[in-house]
Coordinates of C-alpha atoms (C1' of nucleotides) in Angstrom, one line a residue:
Chain W
M1 CA 0.0 0.0 0.0
P2 CA 2.8 2.3 0.1
E3 CA 3.9 5.4 -1.6
L4 CA 5.5 8.2 0.3
P5 CA 2.2 9.6 1.8
E6 CA 0.9 6.2 2.9
V7 CA 4.3 5.3 4.5
E8 CA 4.5 8.7 6.2
T9 CA 0.9 8.3 7.5
I10 CA 1.8 4.9 8.9
R11 CA 4.9 6.3 10.5
Q12 CA 2.9 9.0 12.2
V13 CA 0.4 6.5 13.5
L14 CA 3.2 4.3 14.8
I15 CA 4.9 7.0 16.8
G16 CA 1.6 8.2 18.3
K17 CA 1.5 11.5 16.5
R18 CA -2.2 10.9 15.9
A19 CA -4.7 11.5 18.7
G20 CA -5.4 8.5 20.9
E21 CA -2.7 6.4 19.3
P22 CA -0.2 4.6 21.5
S23 CA 3.4 5.1 20.6
L24 CA 6.1 2.7 19.7
L25 CA 8.8 5.0 21.0
G26 CA 10.4 3.7 24.1
Q27 CA 8.9 0.2 23.7
T28 CA 11.2 -2.7 24.6
I29 CA 11.1 -5.7 22.4
I30 CA 10.9 -8.9 24.4
G31 CA 10.9 -11.2 21.4
S32 CA 9.7 -11.8 17.9
S33 CA 7.7 -14.2 15.7
L34 CA 8.3 -15.0 12.1
F35 CA 5.7 -16.9 10.0
W36 CA 7.2 -16.4 6.5
S37 CA 10.9 -16.5 6.6
R38 CA 11.4 -14.8 3.2
T39 CA 9.9 -11.6 4.7
L40 CA 13.3 -11.3 6.4
A41 CA 15.8 -10.0 3.9
T42 CA 18.6 -10.1 6.4
P43 CA 20.0 -11.5 8.7
S44 CA 19.0 -15.1 9.2
P45 CA 16.0 -15.8 11.4
D46 CA 18.1 -17.0 14.3
V47 CA 20.4 -14.0 14.3
F48 CA 17.3 -11.7 13.9
K49 CA 15.5 -13.2 16.8
S50 CA 18.4 -13.1 19.2
F51 CA 19.5 -9.6 18.2
V52 CA 16.1 -8.0 18.3
K53 CA 15.3 -9.4 21.7
G54 CA 15.9 -6.8 24.4
R55 CA 16.2 -3.9 22.0
T56 CA 14.3 -0.6 22.6
I57 CA 12.7 1.4 19.8
V58 CA 14.2 4.9 20.0
D59 CA 12.6 6.5 16.9
V60 CA 10.8 5.7 13.6
N61 CA 12.0 7.6 10.5
R62 CA 11.1 7.4 6.9
R63 CA 13.2 7.5 3.7
G64 CA 11.4 7.3 0.4
K65 CA 9.0 4.3 0.9
F66 CA 11.1 2.8 3.6
L67 CA 10.4 2.9 7.3
I68 CA 13.4 3.0 9.6
F69 CA 13.1 1.8 13.2
I70 CA 16.0 3.2 15.1
L71 CA 16.8 0.8 17.9
D72 CA 19.1 1.4 20.9
E73 CA 21.5 -0.8 18.9
G74 CA 21.0 -1.3 15.1
Y75 CA 18.2 -0.5 12.7
L76 CA 15.1 -2.3 11.6
I77 CA 14.1 -1.3 8.1
V78 CA 10.8 -2.1 6.6
H79 CA 9.5 -1.9 3.0
L80 CA 5.8 -2.6 2.5
R81 CA 6.0 -3.1 -1.3
M82 CA 2.6 -3.7 -2.8
S83 CA 0.4 -5.1 0.0
G84 CA 2.3 -4.8 3.3
D85 CA 0.9 -3.2 6.4
L86 CA 1.9 -2.6 10.0
R87 CA -0.5 -2.6 12.9
K88 CA -0.3 -2.2 16.6
A89 CA -2.1 -5.0 18.4
S90 CA -2.6 -6.3 22.0
N91 CA -3.5 -9.8 21.0
L92 CA -0.3 -11.1 19.4
G93 CA 0.5 -13.5 22.2
S94 CA 3.9 -14.3 23.4
P95 CA 7.1 -14.9 21.3
R96 CA 6.4 -18.6 21.7
T97 CA 3.1 -18.3 19.8
V98 CA 3.4 -19.9 16.5
E99 CA 0.0 -19.3 15.0
P100 CA -0.6 -15.9 13.3
V101 CA -3.6 -14.0 14.6
L102 CA -4.7 -12.8 11.2
P103 CA -4.3 -14.3 7.7
H104 CA -1.2 -13.1 6.0
D105 CA 0.5 -12.0 9.2
R106 CA 4.2 -12.5 8.4
A107 CA 6.1 -11.3 11.5
Y108 CA 5.5 -9.9 15.0
L109 CA 7.5 -7.8 17.4
H110 CA 6.4 -8.4 21.0
F111 CA 6.8 -5.6 23.5
A112 CA 7.3 -5.7 27.3
T113 CA 4.0 -3.8 27.7
G114 CA 2.1 -6.8 26.4
W115 CA 1.2 -5.5 23.0
G116 CA 3.2 -5.6 19.8
L117 CA 3.7 -4.7 16.2
A118 CA 2.4 -7.0 13.4
F119 CA 3.6 -7.0 9.8
N120 CA 0.8 -8.2 7.5
D121 CA 1.5 -8.8 3.8
P122 CA -0.8 -10.9 1.6
R123 CA 1.4 -10.7 -1.5
K124 CA 4.6 -11.5 0.4
F125 CA 6.6 -8.8 -1.5
G126 CA 7.4 -6.8 1.6
R127 CA 10.8 -7.1 3.4
L128 CA 12.4 -6.5 6.7
W129 CA 16.1 -5.8 7.2
L130 CA 18.0 -5.7 10.6
T131 CA 21.3 -3.9 10.0
P132 CA 23.9 -2.0 11.9
D133 CA 24.1 0.4 8.9
P134 CA 21.0 1.8 7.2
Q135 CA 23.0 2.9 4.2
Q136 CA 23.5 -0.7 3.3
V137 CA 19.8 -0.8 2.4
L138 CA 19.1 2.8 1.5
K139 CA 22.2 3.9 -0.4
H140 CA 20.5 3.6 -3.9
L141 CA 17.8 6.1 -3.0
G142 CA 17.7 9.5 -4.7
I143 CA 16.8 12.8 -3.0
E144 CA 13.5 13.3 -1.0
P145 CA 11.1 15.2 -3.2
T146 CA 10.5 17.6 -0.3
D147 CA 14.1 18.2 0.4
P148 CA 14.7 22.0 0.3
Q149 CA 18.0 21.4 -1.4
L150 CA 16.1 20.2 -4.4
T151 CA 15.7 23.5 -6.1
P152 CA 13.9 24.0 -9.5
E153 CA 17.2 24.6 -11.1
E154 CA 18.7 21.4 -9.7
F155 CA 15.6 19.5 -10.7
H156 CA 15.7 20.8 -14.2
Q157 CA 19.4 19.8 -14.4
M158 CA 18.5 16.3 -13.2
L159 CA 15.8 15.9 -15.8
H160 CA 18.1 16.9 -18.6
T161 CA 20.9 14.6 -17.4
A162 CA 18.6 11.6 -17.2
R163 CA 17.1 11.8 -20.7
R164 CA 14.4 9.3 -19.9
Q165 CA 10.6 9.0 -20.2
L166 CA 9.0 11.0 -17.4
K167 CA 6.9 8.3 -15.9
P168 CA 9.5 5.6 -15.5
L169 CA 11.9 8.3 -14.3
L170 CA 9.5 9.4 -11.6
L171 CA 9.1 5.8 -10.5
D172 CA 12.8 5.3 -10.3
Q173 CA 13.7 5.5 -6.6
S174 CA 17.3 6.4 -7.4
F175 CA 16.0 9.6 -9.1
L176 CA 13.5 10.7 -6.5
A177 CA 12.6 8.6 -3.4
G178 CA 9.0 7.9 -2.6
I179 CA 6.9 8.4 -5.7
G180 CA 4.9 5.5 -7.0
N181 CA 2.2 4.8 -9.6
I182 CA -0.6 7.0 -8.1
Y183 CA 1.4 10.1 -7.4
S184 CA 3.4 10.0 -10.6
D185 CA 0.1 9.9 -12.6
E186 CA -1.4 12.7 -10.5
A187 CA 1.7 14.9 -10.7
L188 CA 2.2 14.5 -14.4
F189 CA -1.5 15.4 -15.0
Q190 CA -1.2 18.5 -12.8
A191 CA 1.9 19.6 -14.7
R192 CA 0.1 18.8 -18.0
L193 CA 3.0 16.6 -19.1
H194 CA 2.7 13.4 -21.0
P195 CA 4.3 10.4 -19.2
R196 CA 6.2 9.4 -22.3
R197 CA 7.7 12.8 -22.7
T198 CA 11.5 12.6 -22.6
S199 CA 12.9 14.4 -19.6
D200 CA 15.4 16.5 -21.4
T201 CA 12.8 18.2 -23.6
L202 CA 11.3 20.0 -20.6
S203 CA 11.7 23.8 -20.5
E204 CA 12.8 25.4 -17.2
T205 CA 9.1 26.3 -16.6
D206 CA 8.0 22.7 -17.3
S207 CA 10.5 21.4 -14.8
A208 CA 9.6 23.9 -12.2
E209 CA 5.9 23.1 -12.6
L210 CA 6.5 19.4 -12.4
L211 CA 8.4 19.9 -9.1
I212 CA 5.6 22.0 -7.8
A213 CA 3.1 19.3 -8.9
I214 CA 5.0 16.5 -7.3
R215 CA 5.2 18.3 -4.0
H216 CA 1.6 19.3 -4.1
V217 CA 0.2 15.8 -4.7
L218 CA 2.4 14.3 -2.1
E219 CA 1.4 16.9 0.5
L220 CA -2.2 16.5 -0.4
G221 CA -1.8 12.7 0.0
I222 CA -0.3 13.1 3.4
Q223 CA -3.1 15.6 4.4
H224 CA -5.7 12.9 3.6
N225 CA -3.7 10.1 5.3
G226 CA -2.8 8.5 2.0
A227 CA -5.0 6.7 -0.5
S228 CA -7.0 3.5 0.2
I229 CA -7.6 1.5 -3.0
D230 CA -8.3 -2.2 -3.7
W231 CA -8.7 -4.2 -0.5
V232 CA -5.5 -3.1 1.2
Y233 CA -4.8 -0.2 3.5
R234 CA -7.6 1.5 5.4
G235 CA -8.1 4.9 6.7
G236 CA -6.8 7.0 3.8
A237 CA -9.1 9.4 1.8
F238 CA -6.9 10.6 -1.0
Q239 CA -8.6 8.3 -3.4
N240 CA -11.5 10.7 -3.3
Y241 CA -9.3 13.4 -4.8
F242 CA -7.8 11.4 -7.7
Q243 CA -7.8 13.5 -10.9
V244 CA -6.8 10.8 -13.3
Y245 CA -5.7 7.7 -11.4
Q246 CA -8.3 5.0 -11.8
Q247 CA -10.5 7.5 -13.6
T248 CA -10.5 5.8 -17.0
G249 CA -13.4 7.0 -19.0
N250 CA -14.3 9.8 -16.6
P251 CA -14.2 13.4 -17.8
C252 CA -10.9 15.2 -17.3
P253 CA -11.4 17.8 -14.5
N254 CA -9.7 20.3 -16.7
C255 CA -11.2 19.9 -20.2
G256 CA -13.8 17.1 -20.0
T257 CA -12.0 14.7 -22.4
P258 CA -12.4 11.1 -21.2
I259 CA -9.3 9.9 -19.2
E260 CA -7.4 7.2 -20.9
R261 CA -5.5 4.3 -19.5
I262 CA -2.3 3.3 -21.2
V263 CA 0.6 1.0 -20.2
I264 CA 4.1 2.2 -19.6
S265 CA 6.8 0.1 -18.0
Q266 CA 4.2 -2.6 -17.3
R267 CA 2.3 -0.1 -15.1
G268 CA -1.2 1.2 -15.7
T269 CA -0.9 4.9 -16.5
H270 CA -3.7 7.4 -16.6
I271 CA -3.7 10.5 -18.7
C272 CA -5.9 13.2 -20.3
P273 CA -5.0 12.8 -24.0
H274 CA -6.0 16.4 -24.5
C275 CA -4.2 18.1 -21.6
Q276 CA -1.1 15.9 -21.7
T277 CA 0.5 16.1 -25.1
L278 CA 3.5 14.1 -26.1
Q279 CA 5.2 16.7 -28.2
P280 CA 6.3 20.0 -26.7
E281 CA 3.9 22.8 -27.6
K282 CA 5.1 24.9 -30.5
N283 CA 5.2 28.6 -29.9
Chain K
dA1 C1' 30.7 0.3 -23.3
dG2 C1' 27.0 2.2 -21.3
dC3 C1' 22.6 3.6 -21.0
dA4 C1' 17.6 3.2 -21.6
dT5 C1' 13.9 0.2 -22.3
dT6 C1' 11.4 -4.0 -22.1
dA7 C1' 10.2 -8.6 -20.2
dC8 C1' 9.5 -11.4 -16.5
dC9 C1' 9.0 -12.6 -12.0
dC10 C1' 7.4 -12.8 -7.3
dG11 C1' 1.8 -14.5 -3.8
dC12 C1' -2.5 -13.2 -3.4
dA13 C1' -7.2 -11.1 -3.8
dC14 C1' -10.6 -9.1 -6.3
dG15 C1' -13.8 -7.8 -10.1
dC16 C1' -15.8 -8.9 -14.4
Chain B
dT1 C1' -13.8 -20.8 -14.1
dG2 C1' -10.7 -17.9 -16.2
dC3 C1' -8.4 -13.8 -17.0
dG4 C1' -6.7 -9.2 -16.3
dT5 C1' -5.1 -6.1 -12.9
dG6 C1' -2.3 -4.3 -9.0
dC7 C1' 0.0 1.9 -3.8
dG8 C1' 6.9 -2.3 -6.1
dG9 C1' 11.2 -3.3 -7.6
dG10 C1' 15.1 -6.7 -8.7
dT11 C1' 17.2 -9.1 -12.4
dA12 C1' 18.0 -10.4 -17.1
dA13 C1' 17.5 -9.7 -21.8
dT14 C1' 17.2 -6.6 -25.6
dG15 C1' 17.7 -2.3 -28.0
dC16 C1' 20.1 2.1 -29.3

DNA sequence: AGCATTACCCGCACGC
DNA sequence: TGCGTGCGGGTAATGC
């Protein structure tokens, strides 16, 4: 379920930033349960279990679509991929429990307070890493879209250096970290740019508007607690504000032309064929 | 050579 | 029942 806004929403819920939510901060882990071993990218289950026991959660950060649990020693990194979810629960049992509470529960952390954290992931694409050095996992990531150091001039330069189709470029986590299929479609629509447009054909104005659009849709997503689509992830409302994503056949909010669905890089892509032209406009 | 692009793959649930 | 689709991304093959 995760793009940057959904992951950020989950982070805020986990650290108790939302009213009435208990916080993971300060919780001591008394043990763990693992129901699907491939959920654990590294280390081995035995090393994981012995190391994580007794650790305290100091903070929870986010980088791109990754969640980073800062422990008193080491880091637990989580990527939810397509269908992963994290939930706080008081019914996870003890570390000796072997039966998952819910279908598709893949791993638990059990806290000294009696409750715990469950990682649920129907499609089994999500991964956990326990590492002494987060850079081992995160080093390939590009800049955060909201980083103030990312100026319009810098972004324009990046687009011209890359020389790639805009949509696959925005989905490339080494270019910008955190954008996925929904927010790339929404940002490209807001900037009135065709997803197949080559990145080095953008004018300085185009680049600046794309950066504004990216930041705007991400911020809007966070404001609405992310998007809830399909059967995964609950609580978000950004799906009610989609302009083009999953709007195939519906009128473009800008010009009324029916939204079209095309496929780029194996990903469903939604555009207004009238507002988002492939060729740069001639003056 | 070195990119950029494309194909395929990975479990599972859901809608048509 | 069967098929297409999917909030992701790694790897391998192919193309320029």
